[in-house]
Coordinates of C-alpha atoms in Angstrom, one line a residue:
Chain A
X1 CA -12.5 -29.1 11.5
X2 CA -10.6 -27.6 9.2
X3 CA -11.4 -23.9 8.4
X4 CA -10.4 -21.8 5.4
X5 CA -9.8 -18.3 5.7
X6 CA -11.4 -15.7 2.7
X7 CA -9.8 -12.5 2.9
X8 CA -10.5 -9.1 0.9
X9 CA -8.8 -5.9 1.3
X10 CA -10.3 -2.2 0.6
X11 CA -7.3 -0.2 0.5
X12 CA -7.3 3.5 0.3
X13 CA -4.5 5.1 -1.6
X14 CA -3.9 8.8 -1.0
X15 CA -3.1 10.3 -4.4
X16 CA -0.2 12.6 -4.2
X17 CA -1.4 15.8 -5.7
X18 CA -0.3 19.1 -4.2
X19 CA -4.1 20.4 -4.4
X20 CA -7.1 18.8 -3.2
X21 CA -9.8 16.7 -5.8
X22 CA -12.3 19.6 -5.9
X23 CA -10.8 22.4 -4.9
X24 CA -7.4 24.6 -5.0
X25 CA -6.5 24.1 -1.4
X26 CA -3.2 23.0 -0.4
X27 CA -2.9 18.9 0.3
X28 CA 0.6 19.5 2.1
X29 CA 0.5 17.0 5.7
X30 CA 1.1 18.6 9.2
X31 CA 0.1 22.5 8.4
X32 CA -1.8 24.3 11.5
X33 CA -5.5 23.2 11.5
X34 CA -8.0 24.5 9.4
X35 CA -5.5 26.6 7.4
X36 CA -5.7 24.1 4.2
X37 CA -9.7 23.9 4.6
X38 CA -11.4 26.2 1.9
X39 CA -15.2 27.3 1.5
X40 CA -15.6 23.8 -0.8
X41 CA -14.3 21.7 2.2
X42 CA -16.4 24.2 4.7
X43 CA -19.4 23.2 2.6
X44 CA -20.3 26.9 2.3
X45 CA -23.6 27.9 0.5
X46 CA -23.0 28.6 -3.5
X47 CA -19.4 26.5 -3.7
X48 CA -19.0 24.2 -6.4
X49 CA -16.3 21.1 -6.7
X50 CA -14.0 21.1 -9.9
X51 CA -12.3 18.3 -10.3
X52 CA -8.3 17.9 -10.1
X53 CA -6.9 16.3 -13.4
X54 CA -3.9 15.2 -11.8
X55 CA -6.4 12.9 -9.6
X56 CA -7.8 11.6 -13.0
X57 CA -4.3 10.8 -14.1
X58 CA -2.9 9.0 -11.4
X59 CA -6.2 6.9 -11.3
X60 CA -5.9 6.0 -14.7
X61 CA -1.9 5.1 -14.1
X62 CA -2.7 2.5 -11.6
X63 CA -5.8 1.0 -13.9
X64 CA -3.1 0.2 -16.4
X65 CA -0.8 -0.9 -13.9
X66 CA -3.5 -3.8 -12.9
X67 CA -4.3 -4.4 -16.2
X68 CA -7.9 -2.9 -15.5
X69 CA -10.6 -1.7 -17.6
X70 CA -10.5 2.1 -17.6
X71 CA -14.3 3.4 -18.0
X72 CA -14.5 5.9 -20.5
X73 CA -17.1 7.3 -18.7
X74 CA -17.5 7.6 -15.0
X75 CA -19.7 9.3 -12.7
X76 CA -19.2 10.7 -9.3
X77 CA -22.0 9.8 -7.0
X78 CA -23.0 10.9 -3.3
X79 CA -22.6 8.6 -0.5
X80 CA -24.8 10.4 2.2
X81 CA -24.2 10.7 5.9
X82 CA -24.0 12.7 8.8
X83 CA -20.5 13.5 10.6
X84 CA -18.8 17.0 11.3
X85 CA -15.8 16.1 9.9
X86 CA -18.0 16.3 6.6
X87 CA -19.9 19.3 6.4
X88 CA -21.8 19.1 3.1
X89 CA -23.1 16.1 5.1
X90 CA -21.9 13.9 2.0
X91 CA -19.1 12.5 0.7
X92 CA -18.1 12.8 -2.9
X93 CA -17.6 8.9 -4.2
X94 CA -18.1 7.0 -7.4
X95 CA -20.4 4.1 -6.9
X96 CA -22.5 2.5 -10.2
X97 CA -19.4 3.9 -12.5
X98 CA -16.2 3.8 -11.0
X99 CA -13.1 4.7 -13.3
X100 CA -11.4 1.6 -12.8
X101 CA -13.0 -1.8 -13.3
X102 CA -11.3 -5.2 -13.0
X103 CA -7.6 -6.1 -13.3
X104 CA -5.9 -7.9 -11.1
X105 CA -2.5 -8.1 -8.8
X106 CA 0.2 -10.5 -8.8
X107 CA 1.5 -11.7 -5.4
X108 CA 4.3 -13.6 -4.7
X109 CA 4.2 -15.6 -1.3
X110 CA 7.2 -17.7 -1.1
X111 CA 7.8 -19.5 -4.0
X112 CA 4.3 -19.5 -5.1
X113 CA 2.9 -16.7 -7.2
X114 CA -0.9 -15.9 -7.0
X115 CA -2.9 -13.4 -8.9
X116 CA -5.8 -11.4 -6.8
X117 CA -8.4 -9.8 -8.8
X118 CA -9.1 -6.5 -8.2
X119 CA -12.9 -5.6 -8.4
X120 CA -12.7 -1.7 -8.9
X121 CA -10.8 1.5 -8.0
X122 CA -13.0 4.5 -7.7
X123 CA -11.6 8.2 -6.7
X124 CA -13.0 9.8 -3.9
X125 CA -12.6 12.8 -1.2
X126 CA -11.2 11.9 2.0
X127 CA -13.3 13.5 5.3
X128 CA -11.6 15.8 7.8
X129 CA -10.0 14.6 11.4
X130 CA -12.5 15.0 14.7
X131 CA -10.3 15.6 17.6
X132 CA -11.9 14.1 20.6
X133 CA -9.7 15.0 23.5
X134 CA -11.6 17.4 25.7
X135 CA -12.8 20.9 24.6
X136 CA -15.2 21.9 27.7
X137 CA -16.6 18.4 26.2
X138 CA -16.6 19.3 22.7
X139 CA -15.0 17.8 19.7
X140 CA -12.6 19.7 17.5
X141 CA -12.4 19.7 13.9
X142 CA -9.5 19.9 11.7
X143 CA -10.8 19.9 8.1
X144 CA -7.2 20.1 6.5
X145 CA -8.2 16.4 5.3
X146 CA -10.9 17.0 3.8
X147 CA -11.2 16.7 0.1
X148 CA -7.6 15.3 -0.2
X149 CA -8.2 12.9 -3.3
X150 CA -8.2 8.9 -2.3
X151 CA -8.3 6.0 -4.7
X152 CA -10.3 3.2 -3.0
X153 CA -8.8 0.0 -4.5
X154 CA -11.0 -3.0 -3.5
X155 CA -9.9 -6.6 -4.4
X156 CA -12.1 -9.8 -4.5
X157 CA -11.8 -11.7 -1.6
X158 CA -9.1 -13.9 -3.4
X159 CA -6.7 -14.1 0.0
X160 CA -6.8 -17.4 2.2
X161 CA -4.1 -16.2 4.7
X162 CA -3.3 -13.4 6.2
X163 CA 0.2 -14.3 4.7
X164 CA -1.0 -13.4 1.3
X165 CA -3.2 -10.4 2.4
X166 CA 0.0 -8.6 3.8
X167 CA 1.8 -9.8 0.3
X168 CA -1.2 -8.2 -1.5
X169 CA -1.1 -4.8 0.4
X170 CA 2.6 -4.8 0.1
X171 CA 2.8 -5.4 -3.5
X172 CA 0.0 -2.5 -4.1
X173 CA 2.1 -0.4 -1.9
X174 CA 5.5 -0.7 -3.7
X175 CA 2.9 -0.3 -7.2
X176 CA 1.2 3.3 -6.0
X177 CA 5.0 4.2 -4.9
X178 CA 6.1 2.9 -7.7
X179 CA 3.9 4.7 -10.4
X180 CA 4.8 8.0 -8.1
X181 CA 1.3 8.1 -7.9
X182 CA 1.6 8.3 -3.8
X183 CA 3.5 9.2 -1.7
X184 CA 3.4 5.5 0.6
X185 CA 3.6 7.2 4.1
X186 CA 1.5 4.9 6.0
X187 CA 2.3 7.0 9.3
X188 CA 0.4 10.0 8.2
X189 CA -2.4 8.0 6.7
X190 CA -1.4 8.0 2.8
X191 CA -1.9 4.1 2.5
X192 CA -4.8 2.8 4.8
X193 CA -6.0 -0.7 4.5
X194 CA -9.3 -2.4 5.6
X195 CA -9.5 -5.9 5.9
X196 CA -13.2 -8.3 5.0
X197 CA -12.3 -11.4 6.9
X198 CA -14.3 -14.5 7.5
X199 CA -14.0 -18.3 8.0
X200 CA -15.7 -21.3 5.9
X201 CA -15.4 -25.3 6.6
X202 CA -12.8 -26.4 4.1
X203 CA -14.3 -27.3 0.7
X204 CA -17.4 -25.5 1.6
X205 CA -18.5 -23.4 -1.8
X206 CA -20.3 -20.3 0.0
X207 CA -18.6 -18.1 2.2
X208 CA -19.2 -17.3 5.9
X209 CA -20.3 -13.9 7.2
X210 CA -18.0 -11.6 7.3
X211 CA -16.7 -8.7 9.9
X212 CA -14.3 -5.7 8.4
X213 CA -12.0 -4.3 10.2
X214 CA -11.1 -0.7 9.4
X215 CA -8.2 1.6 9.4
X216 CA -5.8 -0.7 9.6
X217 CA -2.3 1.6 9.1
X218 CA 0.6 -0.6 9.1
X219 CA 1.4 -4.3 7.2
X220 CA 2.0 -6.0 11.0
X221 CA -1.3 -4.8 12.3
X222 CA -2.6 -5.7 8.8
X223 CA -1.5 -9.3 9.8
X224 CA -2.0 -9.2 13.5
X225 CA -5.9 -8.3 13.2
X226 CA -6.5 -10.7 10.7
X227 CA -4.8 -13.5 12.7
X228 CA -6.7 -12.8 15.5
X229 CA -10.4 -12.0 13.9
X230 CA -9.9 -15.7 12.3
X231 CA -8.9 -17.3 16.0
X232 CA -12.4 -15.5 17.1
X233 CA -14.5 -16.2 14.3
X234 CA -13.7 -20.0 13.8
X235 CA -13.4 -20.2 17.9
X236 CA -17.1 -18.4 17.8
X237 CA -18.5 -20.7 15.6
X238 CA -17.1 -24.2 17.1
X239 CA -18.5 -23.3 20.3
X240 CA -21.7 -22.9 18.7
X241 CA -22.5 -19.4 18.1
X242 CA -22.6 -17.5 14.8
X243 CA -20.3 -14.5 13.2
X244 CA -22.5 -11.1 13.3
X245 CA -21.6 -8.9 10.0
X246 CA -20.4 -5.9 11.7
X247 CA -17.3 -3.2 11.5
X248 CA -14.5 -3.9 13.7
X249 CA -11.6 -1.5 14.7
X250 CA -8.0 -3.1 15.6
X251 CA -6.3 -2.0 19.0
X252 CA -2.7 -2.3 18.5
X253 CA -2.3 -2.1 22.4
X254 CA -4.4 -4.9 23.2
X255 CA -3.8 -7.3 20.1
X256 CA -7.1 -7.8 19.2
X257 CA -10.3 -6.5 17.3
X258 CA -13.3 -5.3 19.0
X259 CA -16.6 -4.1 17.9
X260 CA -17.4 -0.4 16.9
X261 CA -20.9 -0.1 18.2
X262 CA -22.8 1.4 15.0
X263 CA -26.7 2.5 14.3
X264 CA -28.2 0.1 12.2
X265 CA -28.7 2.7 9.7
X266 CA -25.1 3.5 9.2
X267 CA -24.8 2.1 6.4
X268 CA -28.2 3.6 4.6
X269 CA -25.9 6.3 2.5
X270 CA -28.4 6.6 0.0
X271 CA -26.3 7.5 -3.2
X272 CA -27.6 9.2 -6.1
X273 CA -25.4 10.6 -9.0
X274 CA -23.8 14.0 -7.9
X275 CA -26.0 16.9 -9.8
X276 CA -22.4 19.3 -9.2
X277 CA -20.5 17.1 -11.3
X278 CA -20.7 16.1 -15.0
X279 CA -19.7 12.8 -16.2
X280 CA -15.8 12.6 -16.6
X281 CA -15.1 11.3 -20.1
X282 CA -11.7 10.0 -20.8
X283 CA -9.8 10.0 -24.1
X284 CA -8.3 7.5 -25.9
X285 CA -5.4 9.7 -26.6
X286 CA -5.4 10.9 -22.8
X287 CA -4.8 6.6 -21.9
X288 CA -2.3 6.5 -24.4
X289 CA -1.0 9.3 -23.3
X290 CA -0.8 8.3 -19.6
X291 CA 0.8 4.8 -20.8
X292 CA 3.5 6.3 -22.3
X293 CA 4.6 8.4 -19.5
X294 CA 4.2 5.3 -17.0
X295 CA 7.6 3.7 -15.9
X296 CA 8.6 -0.2 -16.7
X297 CA 6.4 -1.9 -14.2
X298 CA 7.6 -3.7 -11.2
X299 CA 6.0 -7.4 -12.6
X300 CA 7.7 -6.6 -16.2
X301 CA 11.2 -5.4 -14.5
X302 CA 10.8 -8.7 -12.2
X303 CA 10.4 -10.9 -15.3
X304 CA 13.4 -9.1 -17.4
X305 CA 15.9 -9.7 -14.4
X306 CA 14.7 -13.1 -14.1
X307 CA 15.5 -13.8 -18.1
X308 CA 17.9 -11.2 -18.4
X309 CA 20.1 -11.8 -14.8
X310 CA 19.1 -15.4 -14.3
X311 CA 17.8 -14.2 -11.1
X312 CA 15.3 -16.6 -9.0
X313 CA 11.8 -15.4 -8.9
X314 CA 12.1 -14.7 -4.9
X315 CA 15.3 -12.4 -5.6
X316 CA 13.9 -10.5 -8.7
X317 CA 10.6 -9.6 -6.4
X318 CA 12.4 -8.7 -3.5
X319 CA 15.2 -6.0 -5.9
X320 CA 12.1 -4.8 -7.6
X321 CA 10.0 -4.1 -4.4
X322 CA 11.0 0.0 -5.1
X323 CA 12.0 2.1 -8.3
X324 CA 15.3 2.8 -6.3
X325 CA 16.3 0.0 -5.6
X326 CA 16.1 -2.0 -8.5
X327 CA 17.6 0.7 -10.3
X328 CA 20.6 0.2 -8.3
X329 CA 20.6 -3.4 -8.7
X330 CA 20.5 -3.2 -12.2
X331 CA 23.5 -0.5 -12.3
X332 CA 25.5 -2.6 -10.1
X333 CA 24.8 -5.6 -12.2
X334 CA 25.4 -3.8 -15.6
X335 CA 28.7 -2.0 -14.5
X336 CA 29.7 -5.3 -13.2
X337 CA 28.6 -7.2 -15.5
X338 CA 27.6 -9.9 -12.6
X339 CA 24.0 -10.1 -12.5
X340 CA 23.5 -12.9 -9.9
X341 CA 26.9 -12.1 -7.9
X342 CA 25.1 -8.3 -7.9
X343 CA 21.6 -9.4 -6.6
X344 CA 23.4 -11.7 -3.7
X345 CA 25.1 -8.6 -2.6
X346 CA 22.1 -6.1 -3.0
X347 CA 19.6 -8.4 -1.5
X348 CA 21.8 -9.7 1.3
X349 CA 24.7 -7.0 2.6
X350 CA 23.0 -4.2 1.2
X351 CA 20.1 -4.9 2.4
X352 CA 21.0 -6.5 5.4
X353 CA 23.2 -3.1 6.1
X354 CA 20.2 -0.5 5.3
X355 CA 18.3 -2.3 7.6
X356 CA 20.4 -2.1 10.5
X357 CA 20.8 1.3 10.0
X358 CA 17.2 1.8 8.9
X359 CA 18.3 3.6 5.9
X360 CA 16.5 3.6 2.3
X361 CA 18.5 3.1 -0.4
X362 CA 18.1 6.0 -1.7
X363 CA 20.4 7.3 1.1
X364 CA 22.6 4.4 0.9
X365 CA 26.7 5.6 1.6
X366 CA 28.0 2.8 -1.2
X367 CA 27.2 3.8 -4.5
X368 CA 26.3 1.3 -7.3
X369 CA 29.3 2.1 -9.2
X370 CA 31.8 1.7 -6.1
X371 CA 29.8 -1.7 -5.1
X372 CA 30.2 -3.0 -9.1
X373 CA 34.4 -1.9 -8.4
X374 CA 34.1 -4.8 -5.8
X375 CA 32.3 -7.3 -7.3
X376 CA 34.4 -6.8 -10.5
X377 CA 37.7 -7.2 -8.0
X378 CA 35.9 -10.5 -6.5
X379 CA 35.5 -11.8 -9.9
X380 CA 38.9 -11.4 -11.4
X381 CA 40.6 -13.3 -8.1
X382 CA 42.0 -10.1 -7.2
X383 CA 40.3 -10.6 -3.6
X384 CA 38.5 -13.8 -1.8
X385 CA 35.1 -13.7 -0.8
X386 CA 35.9 -13.4 3.1
X387 CA 38.4 -10.3 1.8
X388 CA 35.7 -8.7 -0.3
X389 CA 33.5 -8.7 3.1
X390 CA 36.3 -6.5 4.6
X391 CA 36.5 -4.7 2.0
X392 CA 33.1 -3.9 1.8
X393 CA 32.6 -2.8 5.4
X394 CA 35.7 -0.4 4.8
X395 CA 33.9 0.8 2.1
X396 CA 30.5 1.9 3.8
X397 CA 32.4 3.2 6.2
X398 CA 34.6 5.8 3.8
X399 CA 33.9 7.2 0.5
X400 CA 37.3 5.1 -1.1
X401 CA 37.3 2.7 -3.9
X402 CA 37.4 -0.7 -3.8
X403 CA 40.7 -0.7 -5.6
X404 CA 42.4 2.0 -3.3
X405 CA 41.2 -0.2 0.1
X406 CA 42.8 -3.1 -1.3
X407 CA 46.3 -1.4 -2.6
X408 CA 45.8 0.8 1.2
X409 CA 45.5 -2.3 3.0
X410 CA 47.7 -4.9 1.2
X411 CA 44.7 -7.1 0.4
X412 CA 45.7 -8.2 -2.8
X413 CA 45.2 -12.3 -2.5
X414 CA 48.2 -14.4 -3.3
X415 CA 47.8 -16.1 -6.1
X416 CA 51.6 -16.8 -6.7
X417 CA 52.0 -20.8 -6.4
X418 CA 55.9 -20.2 -4.7
X419 CA 54.3 -18.2 -2.1
X420 CA 51.5 -20.1 -1.1
X421 CA 53.6 -23.6 -1.2
X422 CA 55.9 -21.9 1.2
X423 CA 53.2 -21.2 3.9
X424 CA 51.7 -24.8 2.5
X425 CA 55.0 -26.0 4.2
X426 CA 55.0 -24.1 7.0
X427 CA 51.2 -25.0 8.0
X428 CA 51.9 -29.2 7.0
X429 CA 55.1 -28.9 9.4
X430 CA 53.1 -27.1 12.2
X431 CA 50.3 -29.2 12.1
X432 CA 51.4 -33.3 12.2
X433 CA 48.3 -34.4 13.7
X434 CA 46.0 -33.0 11.0
X435 CA 48.5 -34.3 8.7
X436 CA 48.4 -37.9 10.1
X437 CA 44.9 -37.7 10.0
X438 CA 44.3 -36.8 6.4
X439 CA 46.8 -39.6 5.2
X440 CA 44.5 -41.6 7.1
X441 CA 41.6 -41.4 5.4
X442 CA 39.9 -38.8 7.1
X443 CA 39.0 -36.2 4.5
X444 CA 37.9 -33.5 6.5
X445 CA 41.3 -33.1 7.9
X446 CA 42.3 -31.4 4.6
X447 CA 39.9 -28.6 5.2
X448 CA 41.3 -27.5 8.5
X449 CA 44.7 -27.4 6.7
X450 CA 43.3 -24.9 4.2
X451 CA 41.4 -23.2 7.1
X452 CA 45.1 -23.1 8.6
X453 CA 46.7 -22.0 5.3
X454 CA 44.0 -18.9 4.8
X455 CA 45.0 -18.0 8.6
X456 CA 48.5 -17.6 7.8
X457 CA 48.1 -15.5 5.2
X458 CA 45.7 -13.3 6.9
X459 CA 42.9 -14.6 4.4
X460 CA 44.7 -13.4 1.3
X461 CA 45.5 -16.8 -0.1
X462 CA 43.6 -18.0 -2.9
X463 CA 41.7 -20.8 -1.3
X464 CA 41.1 -23.3 -4.3
X465 CA 45.1 -23.5 -4.7
X466 CA 45.4 -23.6 -1.6
X467 CA 43.7 -26.5 -1.7
X468 CA 45.5 -27.9 -4.9
X469 CA 49.0 -27.4 -3.5
X470 CA 47.7 -29.0 -0.1
X471 CA 46.5 -32.2 -1.8
X472 CA 49.5 -32.4 -4.5
X473 CA 52.0 -32.0 -1.1
X474 CA 50.3 -34.8 1.0
X475 CA 49.5 -37.1 -1.7
X476 CA 53.5 -36.6 -3.3
Chain B
X1 CA -45.3 2.1 -4.4
X2 CA -46.7 3.4 -1.2
X3 CA -44.6 4.4 1.8
X4 CA -45.5 3.4 5.3
X5 CA -45.6 5.5 8.7
X6 CA -42.2 3.3 9.5
X7 CA -40.7 4.1 6.1
X8 CA -41.6 8.0 6.6
X9 CA -40.0 8.2 9.9
X10 CA -36.7 6.3 9.2
X11 CA -36.3 8.6 6.2
X12 CA -36.8 11.3 8.1
X13 CA -34.2 10.3 11.0
X14 CA -31.4 9.6 7.9
X15 CA -31.7 12.9 6.5
X16 CA -31.5 14.4 10.5
X17 CA -35.4 15.9 9.7
X18 CA -37.0 16.6 12.8
X19 CA -40.8 15.2 11.8
X20 CA -43.5 15.0 14.5
X21 CA -45.9 12.0 14.6
X22 CA -48.6 14.1 14.0
X23 CA -46.7 15.3 10.5
X24 CA -45.6 12.0 9.3
X25 CA -48.9 11.1 7.3
X26 CA -49.1 14.6 5.8
X27 CA -45.4 14.4 4.5
X28 CA -45.6 10.7 3.6
X29 CA -48.9 11.3 1.3
X30 CA -46.7 14.2 -0.4
X31 CA -43.8 11.7 -0.1
X32 CA -46.3 9.1 -2.2
X33 CA -47.6 11.6 -4.9
X34 CA -43.7 11.8 -6.2
X35 CA -43.5 8.2 -6.4
X36 CA -46.3 8.6 -8.0
X37 CA -45.0 10.3 -10.3
X38 CA -42.0 8.4 -10.8
X39 CA -43.8 5.1 -11.4
X40 CA -45.3 7.2 -14.5
X41 CA -41.7 7.9 -15.5
X42 CA -41.0 4.3 -15.1
X43 CA -43.4 3.1 -17.2
X44 CA -42.0 4.4 -20.2
X45 CA -40.0 2.7 -22.6
X46 CA -36.4 3.3 -22.8
X47 CA -34.9 0.5 -24.6
X48 CA -32.5 1.5 -26.3
X49 CA -31.7 5.0 -24.9
X50 CA -28.3 5.1 -23.1
X51 CA -28.6 6.0 -19.0
X52 CA -28.0 9.8 -18.2
X53 CA -26.9 10.7 -15.0
X54 CA -27.0 14.7 -15.6
X55 CA -29.5 16.4 -18.0
X56 CA -26.4 17.9 -20.0
X57 CA -25.3 15.5 -22.8
X58 CA -21.6 17.1 -22.1
X59 CA -18.4 16.1 -20.2
X60 CA -16.7 17.4 -16.8
X61 CA -13.9 20.2 -17.0
X62 CA -11.1 19.5 -15.0
X63 CA -8.8 21.9 -13.5
X64 CA -4.9 22.2 -13.2
X65 CA -3.4 20.4 -9.9
X66 CA -2.4 23.8 -8.8
X67 CA -2.3 25.3 -5.4
X68 CA -4.9 28.8 -6.0
X69 CA -6.8 29.1 -2.2
X70 CA -5.1 31.3 0.7
X71 CA -5.2 30.2 4.3
X72 CA -8.7 32.3 5.4
X73 CA -9.1 30.4 8.3
X74 CA -9.4 33.2 10.6
X75 CA -12.3 34.6 8.8
X76 CA -14.1 31.3 8.8
X77 CA -13.5 30.9 12.4
X78 CA -14.9 34.4 13.1
X79 CA -18.6 33.3 12.0
X80 CA -18.3 29.8 13.5
X81 CA -20.3 29.2 16.7
X82 CA -17.3 28.4 17.9
X83 CA -13.8 27.9 17.8
X84 CA -10.6 27.2 19.5
X85 CA -6.9 26.2 19.0
X86 CA -7.5 26.8 15.3
X87 CA -10.8 24.0 15.5
X88 CA -13.5 24.1 15.0
X89 CA -16.2 23.3 18.2
X90 CA -19.2 21.2 18.2
X91 CA -21.0 18.9 20.2
X92 CA -19.0 15.2 21.8
X93 CA -19.9 13.0 18.7
X94 CA -18.2 9.6 19.7
X95 CA -20.0 6.8 18.3

């Protein structure tokens, strides 16, 4: 039987505020345990939550970027459960009236674009951390993370493969960092993904029973966990079993998901509106102010790169994966006047070198202006494409301009036909066999001869000119 | 609506309130009087009335995103039943 995979994702986006969602305690990562836990996070009697304006602003910006409805009135609710890293006994979240509803994210999978619908995004507080290392048989509680603002972004079950799920997660990740509402640091838990995965026979309208895989903190784990889970579910059904709806954990060391033992009433959260917090009202003026303060969105920029510079959807998508990369590309494209060429070099050489060196574009040793200088010499035929790669290497290792390197190393392309002619003469004299073969009708022999001319000129001859002159001399 | 013995036991368990077997009937009866009152309220015609989540019809005030809380860990730990290495210690809770 052919199976269809159905995936929906819930992403916890940690908002990049300096203070907590309901108190003035710091959210800085990596502080000594419990030094950033105030009486609010500790749930002292009599304290009250006061909502952070910056968390609301960030949520509105994501809503606008996703084309969502911003609920002018939204309401906080209590999600009740007992766990020691949540001293209040409830998490403040949003249930019936979240701040953001609807919208969509467009993802690029290979050459295909696909629209993934977003159900909602709601504000909530993070919980603290439980440390189960042995403290005389007890559990240690660190409440620094408690109260950190989260925006939980819930998608519709619109993804049909692990690849699509990863593309969605990556696109959302680049969007939230692009907007500057999240630092995107996955190791530090700033962007955590839960995947709802089910399978059904192809053509069946109803969904199969789903399992939720919790807390995937890398794209690689997300893909591996989905792959494992799909195989587990299809094998289970094919062997006559049935999938039980449950929460599972991915174990990266074993590469498998396993059931989290959970109590039967673990999901009875008894939500109700939090009487400590009045409804949040959002004015038209604030929405407009947020809209104006937002940068050009990656989807808009992608479209512009395609129409303005003639880039393919794939290249435009890659170059808009981060704001820094897009700005770098655009600076090169504008300074050199060569959009397509700039895209090839930025997505090619630059991306490869950065990747090898483990650097981000912000730390690129070759600035956009210098790269544009190199492309200009390539376009005006001062150097060949092959020499350009050599110059690129030298530029990467130094602070010199392309012109300085070309002059110092004498790499200027030979375009003087007299000079090329004399090299061609030498090559013809030294390669009688290739000349013979070409005259006997073997076109390929000509390429070998051009190669010899390039070699004899140390790559400096203009290859098109060399070919021209060779042809003329051999057919004369 | 009338709560059964099982309903009351479940609610008590979720709320982590220890209600003994002989108390359950009495607690159930009290809860049922609350539900009776809710049933009366449900009967009121509220067509055209916007649902409220709070008795006051005003909006939440927001605070600026500034760090105002100092580190008061030592003071909090001094009154915790048990603490060590900057952590509050609680009975082991692995699910």
